[in-house]
PDB file of C-alpha atoms in Angstrom:
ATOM      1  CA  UNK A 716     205.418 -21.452-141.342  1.00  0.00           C
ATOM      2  CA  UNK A 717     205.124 -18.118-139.585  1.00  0.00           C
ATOM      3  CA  UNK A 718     202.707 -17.545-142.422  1.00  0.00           C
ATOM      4  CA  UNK A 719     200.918 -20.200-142.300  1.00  0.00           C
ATOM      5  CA  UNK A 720     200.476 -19.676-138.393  1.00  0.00           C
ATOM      6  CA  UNK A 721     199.014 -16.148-138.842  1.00  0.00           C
ATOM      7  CA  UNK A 722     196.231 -17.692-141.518  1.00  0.00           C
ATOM      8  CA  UNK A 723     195.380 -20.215-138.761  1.00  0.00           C
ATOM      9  CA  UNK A 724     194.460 -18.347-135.815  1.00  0.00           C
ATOM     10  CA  UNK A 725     191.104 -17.521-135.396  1.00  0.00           C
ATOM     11  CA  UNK A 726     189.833 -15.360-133.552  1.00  0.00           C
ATOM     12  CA  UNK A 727     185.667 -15.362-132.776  1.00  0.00           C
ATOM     13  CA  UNK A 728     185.396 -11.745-130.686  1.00  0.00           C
ATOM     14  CA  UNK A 729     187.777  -9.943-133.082  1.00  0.00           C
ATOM     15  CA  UNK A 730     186.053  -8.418-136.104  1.00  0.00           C
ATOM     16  CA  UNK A 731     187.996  -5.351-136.744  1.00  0.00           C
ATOM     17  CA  UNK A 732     188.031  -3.750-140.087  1.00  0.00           C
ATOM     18  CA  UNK A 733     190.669  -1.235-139.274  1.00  0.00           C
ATOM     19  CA  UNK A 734     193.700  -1.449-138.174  1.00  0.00           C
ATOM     20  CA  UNK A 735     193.698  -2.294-134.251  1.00  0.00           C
ATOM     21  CA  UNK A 736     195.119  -0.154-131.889  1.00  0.00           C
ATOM     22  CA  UNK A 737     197.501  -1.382-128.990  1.00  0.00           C
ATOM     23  CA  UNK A 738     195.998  -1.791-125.447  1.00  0.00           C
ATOM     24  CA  UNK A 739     197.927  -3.370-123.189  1.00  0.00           C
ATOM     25  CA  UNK A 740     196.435  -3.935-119.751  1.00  0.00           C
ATOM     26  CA  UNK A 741     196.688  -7.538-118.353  1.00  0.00           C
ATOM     27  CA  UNK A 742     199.580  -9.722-118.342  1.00  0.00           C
ATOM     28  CA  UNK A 743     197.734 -11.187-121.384  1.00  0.00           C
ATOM     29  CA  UNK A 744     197.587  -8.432-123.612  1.00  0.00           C
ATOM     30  CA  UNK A 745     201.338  -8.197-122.768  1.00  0.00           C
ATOM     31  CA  UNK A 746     201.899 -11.809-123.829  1.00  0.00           C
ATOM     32  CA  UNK A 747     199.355 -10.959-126.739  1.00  0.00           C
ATOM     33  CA  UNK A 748     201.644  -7.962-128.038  1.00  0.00           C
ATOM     34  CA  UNK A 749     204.779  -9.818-127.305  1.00  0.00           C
ATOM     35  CA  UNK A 750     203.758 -12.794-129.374  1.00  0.00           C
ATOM     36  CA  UNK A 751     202.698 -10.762-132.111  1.00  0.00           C
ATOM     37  CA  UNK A 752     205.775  -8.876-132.053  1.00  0.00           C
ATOM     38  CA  UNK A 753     207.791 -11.428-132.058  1.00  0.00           C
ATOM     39  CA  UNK A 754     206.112 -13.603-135.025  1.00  0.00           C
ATOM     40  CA  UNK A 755     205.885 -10.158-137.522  1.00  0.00           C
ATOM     41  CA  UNK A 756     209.610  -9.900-136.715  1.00  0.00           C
ATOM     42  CA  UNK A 757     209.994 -13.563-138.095  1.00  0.00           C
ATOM     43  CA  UNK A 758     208.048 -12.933-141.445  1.00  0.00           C
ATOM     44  CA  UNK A 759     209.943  -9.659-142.013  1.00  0.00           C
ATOM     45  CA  UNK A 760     212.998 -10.016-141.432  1.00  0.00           C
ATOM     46  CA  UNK A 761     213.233 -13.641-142.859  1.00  0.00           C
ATOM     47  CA  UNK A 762     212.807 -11.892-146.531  1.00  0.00           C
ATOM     48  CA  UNK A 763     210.180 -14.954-147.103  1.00  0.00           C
ATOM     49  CA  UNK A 764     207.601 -12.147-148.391  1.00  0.00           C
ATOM     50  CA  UNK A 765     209.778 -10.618-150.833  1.00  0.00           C
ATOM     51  CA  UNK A 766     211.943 -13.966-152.202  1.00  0.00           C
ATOM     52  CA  UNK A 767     208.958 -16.283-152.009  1.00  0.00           C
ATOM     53  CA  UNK A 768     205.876 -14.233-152.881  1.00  0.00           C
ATOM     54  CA  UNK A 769     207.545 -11.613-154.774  1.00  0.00           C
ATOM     55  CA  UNK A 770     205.968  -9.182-151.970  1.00  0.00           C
ATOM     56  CA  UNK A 771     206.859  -5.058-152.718  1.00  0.00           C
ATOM     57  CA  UNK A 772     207.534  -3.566-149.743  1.00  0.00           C
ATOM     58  CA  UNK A 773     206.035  -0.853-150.987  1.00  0.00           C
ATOM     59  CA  UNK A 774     202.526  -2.652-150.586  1.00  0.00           C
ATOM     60  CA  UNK A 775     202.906  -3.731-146.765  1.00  0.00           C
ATOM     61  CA  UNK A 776     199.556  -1.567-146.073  1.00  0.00           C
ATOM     62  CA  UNK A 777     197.660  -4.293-148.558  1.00  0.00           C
ATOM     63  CA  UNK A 778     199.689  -6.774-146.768  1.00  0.00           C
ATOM     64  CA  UNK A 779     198.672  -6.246-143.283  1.00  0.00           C
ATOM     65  CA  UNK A 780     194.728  -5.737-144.323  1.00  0.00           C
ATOM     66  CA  UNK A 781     194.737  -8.931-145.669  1.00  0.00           C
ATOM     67  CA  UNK A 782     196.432 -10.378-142.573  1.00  0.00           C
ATOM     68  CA  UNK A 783     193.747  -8.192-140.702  1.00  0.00           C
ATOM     69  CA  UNK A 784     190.897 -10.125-142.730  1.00  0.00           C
ATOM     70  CA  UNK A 785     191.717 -13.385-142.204  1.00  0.00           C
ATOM     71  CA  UNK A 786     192.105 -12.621-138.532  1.00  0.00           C
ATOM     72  CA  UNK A 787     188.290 -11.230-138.757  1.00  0.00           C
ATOM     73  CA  UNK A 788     186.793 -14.241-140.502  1.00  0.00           C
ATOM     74  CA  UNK A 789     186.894 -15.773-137.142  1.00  0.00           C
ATOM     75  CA  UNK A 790     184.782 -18.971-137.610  1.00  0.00           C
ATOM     76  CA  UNK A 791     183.548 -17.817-140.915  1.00  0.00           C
ATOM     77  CA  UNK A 792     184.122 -21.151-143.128  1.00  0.00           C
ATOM     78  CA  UNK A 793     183.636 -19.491-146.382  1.00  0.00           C
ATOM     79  CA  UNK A 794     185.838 -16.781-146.045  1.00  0.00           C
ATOM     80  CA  UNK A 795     188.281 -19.511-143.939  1.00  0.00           C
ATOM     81  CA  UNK A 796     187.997 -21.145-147.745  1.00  0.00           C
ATOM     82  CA  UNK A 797     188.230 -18.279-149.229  1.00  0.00           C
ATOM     83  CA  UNK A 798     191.493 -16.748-147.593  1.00  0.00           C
ATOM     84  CA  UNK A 799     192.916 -21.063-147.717  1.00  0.00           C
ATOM     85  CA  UNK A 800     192.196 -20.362-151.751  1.00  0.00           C
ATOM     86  CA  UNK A 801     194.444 -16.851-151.825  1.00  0.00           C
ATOM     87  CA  UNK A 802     197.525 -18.558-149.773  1.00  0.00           C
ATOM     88  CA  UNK A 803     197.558 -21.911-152.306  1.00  0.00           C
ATOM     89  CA  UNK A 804     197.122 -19.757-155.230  1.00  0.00           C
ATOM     90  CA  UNK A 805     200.259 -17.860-154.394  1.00  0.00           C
ATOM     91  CA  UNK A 806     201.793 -20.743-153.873  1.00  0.00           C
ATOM     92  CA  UNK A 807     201.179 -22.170-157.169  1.00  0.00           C
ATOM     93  CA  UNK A 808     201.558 -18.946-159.170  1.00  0.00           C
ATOM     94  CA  UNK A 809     204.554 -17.468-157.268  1.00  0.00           C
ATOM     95  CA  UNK A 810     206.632 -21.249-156.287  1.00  0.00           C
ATOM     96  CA  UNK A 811     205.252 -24.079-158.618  1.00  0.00           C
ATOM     97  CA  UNK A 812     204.911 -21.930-162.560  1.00  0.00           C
ATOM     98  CA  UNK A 813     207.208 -19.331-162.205  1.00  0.00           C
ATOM     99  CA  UNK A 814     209.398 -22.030-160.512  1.00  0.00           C
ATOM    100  CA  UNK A 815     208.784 -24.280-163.110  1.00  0.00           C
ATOM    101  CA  UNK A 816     208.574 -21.748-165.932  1.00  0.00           C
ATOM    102  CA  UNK A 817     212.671 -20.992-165.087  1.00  0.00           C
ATOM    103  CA  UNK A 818     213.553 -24.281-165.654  1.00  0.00           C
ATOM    104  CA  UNK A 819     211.857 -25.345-168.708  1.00  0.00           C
ATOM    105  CA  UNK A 820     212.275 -21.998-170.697  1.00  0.00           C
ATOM    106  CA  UNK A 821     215.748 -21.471-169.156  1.00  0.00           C
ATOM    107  CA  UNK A 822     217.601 -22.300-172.224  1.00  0.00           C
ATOM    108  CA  UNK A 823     215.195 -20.745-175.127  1.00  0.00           C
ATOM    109  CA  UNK A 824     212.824 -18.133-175.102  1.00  0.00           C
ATOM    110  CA  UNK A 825     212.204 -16.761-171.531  1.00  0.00           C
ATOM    111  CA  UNK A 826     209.469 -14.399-172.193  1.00  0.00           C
ATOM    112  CA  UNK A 827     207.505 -17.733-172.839  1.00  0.00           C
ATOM    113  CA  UNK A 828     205.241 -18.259-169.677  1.00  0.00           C
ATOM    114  CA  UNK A 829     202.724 -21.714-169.048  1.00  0.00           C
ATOM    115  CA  UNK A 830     199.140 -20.421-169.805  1.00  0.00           C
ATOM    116  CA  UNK A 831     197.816 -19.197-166.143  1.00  0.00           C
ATOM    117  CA  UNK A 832     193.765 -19.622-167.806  1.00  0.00           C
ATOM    118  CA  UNK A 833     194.288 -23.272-168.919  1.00  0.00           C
ATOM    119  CA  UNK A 834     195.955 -24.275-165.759  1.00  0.00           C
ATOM    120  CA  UNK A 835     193.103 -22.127-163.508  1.00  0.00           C
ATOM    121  CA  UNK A 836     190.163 -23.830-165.949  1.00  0.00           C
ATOM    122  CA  UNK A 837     191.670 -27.339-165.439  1.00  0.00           C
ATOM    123  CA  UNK A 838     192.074 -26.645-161.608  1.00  0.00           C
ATOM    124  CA  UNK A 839     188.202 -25.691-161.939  1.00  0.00           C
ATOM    125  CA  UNK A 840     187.489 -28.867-163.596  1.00  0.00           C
ATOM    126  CA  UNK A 841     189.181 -31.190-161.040  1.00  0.00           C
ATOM    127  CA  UNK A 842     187.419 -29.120-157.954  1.00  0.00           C
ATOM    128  CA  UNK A 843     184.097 -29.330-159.457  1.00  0.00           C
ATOM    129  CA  UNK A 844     183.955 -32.579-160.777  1.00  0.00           C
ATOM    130  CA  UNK A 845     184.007 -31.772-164.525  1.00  0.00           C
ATOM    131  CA  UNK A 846     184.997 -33.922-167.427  1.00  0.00           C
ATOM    132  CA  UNK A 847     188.817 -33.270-168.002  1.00  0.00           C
ATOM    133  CA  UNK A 848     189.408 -31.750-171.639  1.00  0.00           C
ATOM    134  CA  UNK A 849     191.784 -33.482-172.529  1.00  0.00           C
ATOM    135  CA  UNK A 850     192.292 -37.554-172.166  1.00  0.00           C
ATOM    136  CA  UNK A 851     193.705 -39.326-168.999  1.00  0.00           C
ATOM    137  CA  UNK A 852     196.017 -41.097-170.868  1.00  0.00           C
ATOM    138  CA  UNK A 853     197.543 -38.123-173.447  1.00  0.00           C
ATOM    139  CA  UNK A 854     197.353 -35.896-169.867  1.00  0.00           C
ATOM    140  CA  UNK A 855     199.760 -39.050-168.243  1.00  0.00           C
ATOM    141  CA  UNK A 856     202.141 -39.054-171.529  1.00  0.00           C
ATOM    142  CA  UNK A 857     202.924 -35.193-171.520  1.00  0.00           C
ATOM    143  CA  UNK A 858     203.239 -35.365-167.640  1.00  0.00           C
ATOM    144  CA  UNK A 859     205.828 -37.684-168.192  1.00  0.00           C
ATOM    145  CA  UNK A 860     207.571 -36.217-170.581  1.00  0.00           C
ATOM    146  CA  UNK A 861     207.370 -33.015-168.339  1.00  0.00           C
ATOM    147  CA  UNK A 862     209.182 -34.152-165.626  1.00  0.00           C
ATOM    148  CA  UNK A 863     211.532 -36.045-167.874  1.00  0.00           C
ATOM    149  CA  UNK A 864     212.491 -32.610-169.693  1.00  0.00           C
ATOM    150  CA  UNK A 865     212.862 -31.349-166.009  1.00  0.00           C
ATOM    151  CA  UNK A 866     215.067 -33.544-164.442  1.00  0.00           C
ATOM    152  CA  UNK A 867     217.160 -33.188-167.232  1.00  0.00           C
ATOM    153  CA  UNK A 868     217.007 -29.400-167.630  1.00  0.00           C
ATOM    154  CA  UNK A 869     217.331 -28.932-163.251  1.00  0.00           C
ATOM    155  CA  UNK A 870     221.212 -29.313-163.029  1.00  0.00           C
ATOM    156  CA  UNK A 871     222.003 -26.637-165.946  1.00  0.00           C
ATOM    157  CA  UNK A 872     219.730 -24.294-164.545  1.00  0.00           C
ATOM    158  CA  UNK A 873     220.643 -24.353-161.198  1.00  0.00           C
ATOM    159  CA  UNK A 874     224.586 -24.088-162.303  1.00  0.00           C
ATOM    160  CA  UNK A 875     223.314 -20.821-164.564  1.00  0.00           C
ATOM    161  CA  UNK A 876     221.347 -19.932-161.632  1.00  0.00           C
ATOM    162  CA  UNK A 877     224.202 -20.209-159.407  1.00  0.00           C
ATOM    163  CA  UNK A 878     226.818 -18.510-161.682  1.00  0.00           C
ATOM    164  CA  UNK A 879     224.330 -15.095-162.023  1.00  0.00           C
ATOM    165  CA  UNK A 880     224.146 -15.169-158.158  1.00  0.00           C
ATOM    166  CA  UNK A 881     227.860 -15.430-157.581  1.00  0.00           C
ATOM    167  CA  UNK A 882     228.260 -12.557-160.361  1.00  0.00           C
ATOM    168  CA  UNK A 883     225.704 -10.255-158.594  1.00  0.00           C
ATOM    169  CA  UNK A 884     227.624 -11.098-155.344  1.00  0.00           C
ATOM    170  CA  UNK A 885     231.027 -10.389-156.268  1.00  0.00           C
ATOM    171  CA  UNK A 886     230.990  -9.462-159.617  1.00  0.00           C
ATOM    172  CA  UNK A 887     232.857  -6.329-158.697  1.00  0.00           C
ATOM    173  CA  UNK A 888     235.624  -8.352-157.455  1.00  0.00           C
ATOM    174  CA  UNK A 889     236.507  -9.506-160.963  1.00  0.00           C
ATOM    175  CA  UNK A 890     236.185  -6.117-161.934  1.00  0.00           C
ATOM    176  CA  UNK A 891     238.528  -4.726-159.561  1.00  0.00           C
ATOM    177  CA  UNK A 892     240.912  -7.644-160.832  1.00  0.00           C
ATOM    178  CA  UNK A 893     240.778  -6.920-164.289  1.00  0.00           C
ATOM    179  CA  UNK A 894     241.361  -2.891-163.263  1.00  0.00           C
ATOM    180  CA  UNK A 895     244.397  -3.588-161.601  1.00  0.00           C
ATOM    181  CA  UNK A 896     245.813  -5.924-163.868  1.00  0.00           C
ATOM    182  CA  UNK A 897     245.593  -3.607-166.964  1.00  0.00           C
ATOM    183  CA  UNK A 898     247.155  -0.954-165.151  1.00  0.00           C
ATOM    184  CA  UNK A 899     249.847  -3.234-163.713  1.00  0.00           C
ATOM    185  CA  UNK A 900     250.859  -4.709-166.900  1.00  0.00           C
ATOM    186  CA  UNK A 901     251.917  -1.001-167.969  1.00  0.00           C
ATOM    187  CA  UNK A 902     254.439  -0.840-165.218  1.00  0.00           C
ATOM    188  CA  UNK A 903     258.246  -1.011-165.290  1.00  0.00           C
ATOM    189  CA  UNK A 904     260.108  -4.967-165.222  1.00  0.00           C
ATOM    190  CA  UNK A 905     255.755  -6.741-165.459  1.00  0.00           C
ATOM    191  CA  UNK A 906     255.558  -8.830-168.437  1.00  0.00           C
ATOM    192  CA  UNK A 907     252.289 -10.976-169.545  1.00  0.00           C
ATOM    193  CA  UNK A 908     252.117 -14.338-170.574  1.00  0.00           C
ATOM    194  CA  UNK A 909     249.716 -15.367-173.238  1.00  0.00           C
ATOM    195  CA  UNK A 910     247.479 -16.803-170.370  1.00  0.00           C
ATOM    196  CA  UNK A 911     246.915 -13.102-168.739  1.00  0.00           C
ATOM    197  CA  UNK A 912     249.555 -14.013-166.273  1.00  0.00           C
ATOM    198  CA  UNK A 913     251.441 -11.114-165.168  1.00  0.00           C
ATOM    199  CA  UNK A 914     255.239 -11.794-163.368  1.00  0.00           C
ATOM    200  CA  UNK A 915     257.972  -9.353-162.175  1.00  0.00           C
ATOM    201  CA  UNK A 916     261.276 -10.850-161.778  1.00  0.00           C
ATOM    202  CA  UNK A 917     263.087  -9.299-158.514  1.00  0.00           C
ATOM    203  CA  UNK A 918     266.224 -12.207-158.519  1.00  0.00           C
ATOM    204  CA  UNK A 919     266.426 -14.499-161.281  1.00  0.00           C
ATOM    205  CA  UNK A 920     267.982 -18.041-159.817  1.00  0.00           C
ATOM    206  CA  UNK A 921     270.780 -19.922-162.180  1.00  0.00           C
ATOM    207  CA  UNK A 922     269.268 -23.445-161.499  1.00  0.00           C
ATOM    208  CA  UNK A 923     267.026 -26.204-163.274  1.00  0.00           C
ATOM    209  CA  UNK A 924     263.055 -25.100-164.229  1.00  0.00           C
ATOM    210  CA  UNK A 925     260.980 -27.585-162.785  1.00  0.00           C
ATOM    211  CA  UNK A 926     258.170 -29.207-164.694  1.00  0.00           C
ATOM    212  CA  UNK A 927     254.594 -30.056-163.779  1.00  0.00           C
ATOM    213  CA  UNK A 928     255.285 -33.121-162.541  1.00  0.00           C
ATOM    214  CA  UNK A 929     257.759 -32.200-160.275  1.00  0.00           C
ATOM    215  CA  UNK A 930     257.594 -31.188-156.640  1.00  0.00           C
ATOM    216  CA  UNK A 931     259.051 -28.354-155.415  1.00  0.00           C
ATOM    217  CA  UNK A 932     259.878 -26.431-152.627  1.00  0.00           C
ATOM    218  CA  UNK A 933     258.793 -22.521-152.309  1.00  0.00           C
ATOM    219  CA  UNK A 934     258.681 -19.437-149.879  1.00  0.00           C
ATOM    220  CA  UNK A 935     256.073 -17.082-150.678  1.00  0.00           C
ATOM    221  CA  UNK A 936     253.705 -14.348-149.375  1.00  0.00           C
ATOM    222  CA  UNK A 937     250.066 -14.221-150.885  1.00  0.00           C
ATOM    223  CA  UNK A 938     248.030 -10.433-150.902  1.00  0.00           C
ATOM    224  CA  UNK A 939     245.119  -9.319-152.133  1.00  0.00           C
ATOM    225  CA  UNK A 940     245.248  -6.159-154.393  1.00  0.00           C
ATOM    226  CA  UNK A 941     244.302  -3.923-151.843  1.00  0.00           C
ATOM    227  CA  UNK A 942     247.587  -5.071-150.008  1.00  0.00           C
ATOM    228  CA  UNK A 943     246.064  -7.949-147.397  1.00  0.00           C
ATOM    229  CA  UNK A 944     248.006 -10.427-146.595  1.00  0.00           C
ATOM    230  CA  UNK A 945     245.933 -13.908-146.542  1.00  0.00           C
ATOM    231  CA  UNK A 946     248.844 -16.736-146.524  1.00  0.00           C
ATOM    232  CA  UNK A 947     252.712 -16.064-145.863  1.00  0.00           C
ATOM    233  CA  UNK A 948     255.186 -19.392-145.496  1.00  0.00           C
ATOM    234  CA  UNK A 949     257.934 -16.944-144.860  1.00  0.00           C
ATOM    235  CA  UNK A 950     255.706 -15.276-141.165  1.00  0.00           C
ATOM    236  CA  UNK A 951     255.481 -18.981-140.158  1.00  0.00           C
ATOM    237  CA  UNK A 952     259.244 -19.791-140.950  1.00  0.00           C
ATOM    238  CA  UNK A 953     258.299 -22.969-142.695  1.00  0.00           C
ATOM    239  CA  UNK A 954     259.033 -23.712-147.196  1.00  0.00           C
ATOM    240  CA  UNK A 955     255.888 -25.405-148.488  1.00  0.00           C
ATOM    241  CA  UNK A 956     256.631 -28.525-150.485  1.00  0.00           C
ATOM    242  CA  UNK A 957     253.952 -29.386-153.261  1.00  0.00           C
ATOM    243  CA  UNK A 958     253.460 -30.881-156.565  1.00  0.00           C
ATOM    244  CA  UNK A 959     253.589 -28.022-159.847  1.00  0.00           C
ATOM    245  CA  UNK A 960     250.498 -29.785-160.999  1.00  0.00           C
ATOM    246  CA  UNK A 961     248.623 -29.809-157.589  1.00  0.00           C
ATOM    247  CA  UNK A 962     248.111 -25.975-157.504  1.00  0.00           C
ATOM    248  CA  UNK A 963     246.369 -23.070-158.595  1.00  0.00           C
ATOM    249  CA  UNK A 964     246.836 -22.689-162.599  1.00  0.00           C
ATOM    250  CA  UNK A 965     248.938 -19.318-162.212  1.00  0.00           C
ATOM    251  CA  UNK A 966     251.669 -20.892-159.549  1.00  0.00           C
ATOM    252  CA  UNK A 967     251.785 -24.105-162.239  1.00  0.00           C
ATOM    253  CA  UNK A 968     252.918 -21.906-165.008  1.00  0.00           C
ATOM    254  CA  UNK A 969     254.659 -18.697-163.241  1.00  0.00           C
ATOM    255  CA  UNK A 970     257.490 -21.465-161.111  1.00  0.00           C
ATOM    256  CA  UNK A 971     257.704 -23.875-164.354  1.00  0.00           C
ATOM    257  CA  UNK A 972     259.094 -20.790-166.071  1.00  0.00           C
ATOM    258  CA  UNK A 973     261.795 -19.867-162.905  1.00  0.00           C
ATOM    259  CA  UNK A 974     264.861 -21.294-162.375  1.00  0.00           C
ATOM    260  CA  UNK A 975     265.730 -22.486-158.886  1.00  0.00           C
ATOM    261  CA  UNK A 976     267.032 -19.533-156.782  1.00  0.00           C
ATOM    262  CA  UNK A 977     264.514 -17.094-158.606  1.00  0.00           C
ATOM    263  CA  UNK A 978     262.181 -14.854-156.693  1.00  0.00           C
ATOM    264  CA  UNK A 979     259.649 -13.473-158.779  1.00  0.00           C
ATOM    265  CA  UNK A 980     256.483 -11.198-157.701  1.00  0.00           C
ATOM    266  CA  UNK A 981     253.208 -12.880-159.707  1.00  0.00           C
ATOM    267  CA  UNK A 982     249.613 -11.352-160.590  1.00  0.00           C
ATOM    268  CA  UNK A 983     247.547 -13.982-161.161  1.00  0.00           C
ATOM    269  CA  UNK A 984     243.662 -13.168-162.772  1.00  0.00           C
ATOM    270  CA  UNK A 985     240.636 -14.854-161.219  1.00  0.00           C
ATOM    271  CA  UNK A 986     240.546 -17.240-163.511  1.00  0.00           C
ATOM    272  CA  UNK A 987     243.961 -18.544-162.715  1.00  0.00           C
ATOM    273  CA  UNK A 988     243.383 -18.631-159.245  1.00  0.00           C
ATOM    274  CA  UNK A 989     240.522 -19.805-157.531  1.00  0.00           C
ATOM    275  CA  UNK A 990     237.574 -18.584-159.700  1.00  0.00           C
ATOM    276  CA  UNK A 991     234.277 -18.763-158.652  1.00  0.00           C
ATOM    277  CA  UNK A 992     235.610 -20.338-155.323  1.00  0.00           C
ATOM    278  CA  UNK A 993     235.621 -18.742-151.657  1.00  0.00           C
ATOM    279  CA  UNK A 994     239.125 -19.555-149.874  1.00  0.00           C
ATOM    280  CA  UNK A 995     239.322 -18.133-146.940  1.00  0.00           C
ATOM    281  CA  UNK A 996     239.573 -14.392-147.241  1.00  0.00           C
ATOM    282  CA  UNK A 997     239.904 -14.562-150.827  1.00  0.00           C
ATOM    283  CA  UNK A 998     236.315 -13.849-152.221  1.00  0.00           C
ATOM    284  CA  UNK A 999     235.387 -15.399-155.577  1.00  0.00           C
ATOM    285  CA  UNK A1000     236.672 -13.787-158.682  1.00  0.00           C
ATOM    286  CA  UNK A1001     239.587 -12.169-156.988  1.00  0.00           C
ATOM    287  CA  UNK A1002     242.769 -11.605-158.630  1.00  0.00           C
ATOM    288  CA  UNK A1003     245.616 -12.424-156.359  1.00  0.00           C
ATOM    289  CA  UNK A1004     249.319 -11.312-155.857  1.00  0.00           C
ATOM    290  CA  UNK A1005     252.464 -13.387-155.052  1.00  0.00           C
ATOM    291  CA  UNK A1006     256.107 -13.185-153.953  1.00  0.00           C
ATOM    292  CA  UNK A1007     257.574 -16.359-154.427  1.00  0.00           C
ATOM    293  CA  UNK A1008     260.953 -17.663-153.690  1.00  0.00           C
ATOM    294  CA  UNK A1009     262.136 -21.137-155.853  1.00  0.00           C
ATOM    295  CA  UNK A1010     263.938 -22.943-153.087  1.00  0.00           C
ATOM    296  CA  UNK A1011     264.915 -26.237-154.507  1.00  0.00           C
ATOM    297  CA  UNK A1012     263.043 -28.943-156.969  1.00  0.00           C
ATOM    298  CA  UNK A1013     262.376 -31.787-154.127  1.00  0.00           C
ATOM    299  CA  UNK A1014     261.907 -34.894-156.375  1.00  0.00           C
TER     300      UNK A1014
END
């Protein structure tokens, strides 16, 4: 919108071909500068330029002539055409192909791009009134089968999409994780389960193992592995009850394996915990570290 705003105003006295110089005199030109300041602020720091029209910083100079330009068209219609032209082509180069181009070559070859000259000559034809090259009615079929392939392609690239974003986020969480855990695994008393679960036994109990579909009753203290504490039952003085099946995948198969009266230290990898998931202070792709106490099997 901020955009949008800047390609609207026009102004008849300015016609500037370099770039202005600040003059501030009258209330005015204060309100002038302050406006201006205010708006550039907006379309900078919003990232819009750089995430929606692929704008290099390094090119800000080109930028602000062309902002300077439209600003000297004043009421020029041609070049107010002209300078309308440059915004919707951006649009539908930079949003609507490569957009659409994501989608439908997501899942096969993504150097393959739509043809930018046959969409451009068909835009001509529309504009000027030209016979179409192709039929009306094989144009209507392939649309349709377009957006069919589309709507059908939209949920599986967004979930891709998503997944490389969370990745480039916290990627280095699951790297951390995996670090730890392969040097934990070598320690004294840590064995591994075939699921990549690591335990430590610190008091092993004499009572009944409970099985997933049992609820039991535990004292524990979660940490990251740099040592934060995120959940503790045993600071707030109150067992949590819960059934084995109704957690996260590592507390399922680290307390069917204890007996009642165990206490057993736990490493559980990402994907055992909460994955992809924010919880709190755990970030996605965190492994996570438990003391738990087996209290009693509650029902």
């Amino acid at each position: 919108m901020a955009v949008t705003a800047i390609a609207a105003i026009t102004l008849a006295s300015c016609n500037q071909t370099r770039p202005p110089k600040a003059d501030v005199k009258t209330d005015i030109d204060s309100l002038s500068y302050t406006l201006g300041n205010q708006l550039a602020g907006q379309v900078k720091g919003s990232g819009m330029l750089e995430n929606r029209y692929q704008l290099d910083s390094t090119y800000y100079a080109e930028f602000l002539r062309g902002v300077n330009e439209a600003f000297s068209a004043g009421e020029d219609k041609a070049k107010a055409a002209y300078f309308v032209g440059l915004q919707v082509g951006m649009d539908l180069n930079s949003s609507y192909l490569s957009e659409a181009e994501k989608i439908y070559f997501y899942d096969g070859d993504t150097t393959q791009t739509f043809s930018r000259d046959n969409f451009l000559a068909a835009f001509y034809d529309v504009f000027n009134g030209n016979k179409p090259l192709l039929s009306e009615e094989y144009m209507a079929q392939k649309n349709a089968e377009f957006n069919i392939l589309m709507r059908q392609k939209a949920p599986a690239y967004e979930e891709a999409k998503q997944a490389k974003e969370m990745e480039e986020k916290y990627g280095e969480n699951r790297k951390a994780g995996e670090k730890f855990l392969e040097e934990n695994k070598k320690k004294d008393g840590v064995q591994t389960t075939e699921s990549g679960l690591q335990y430590k036994v610190l008091t092993e109990g004499t009572g009944p193992k409970p099985t997933a579909e049992q609820t039991v009753k535990v004292d524990y203290e979660g940490r990251l592995i740099d040592g934060t504490v995120f959940d503790s039952s045993i600071e707030r003085g109150e067992p949590l009850e819960f059934p084995l099946n109704g957690v996260i995948k590592g507390w399922t198969e680290a307390l069917s394996m204890m007996p009642v009266g165990s206490e057993w230290e736990i490493y559980v990898p990402q994907e055992l915990a909460y994955g992809s998931r924010e919880m709190g202070k755990i970030q996605p792709f965190s492994a996570l570290i438990f003391k738990v106490k087996l209290l009693d099997i509650v029902k």
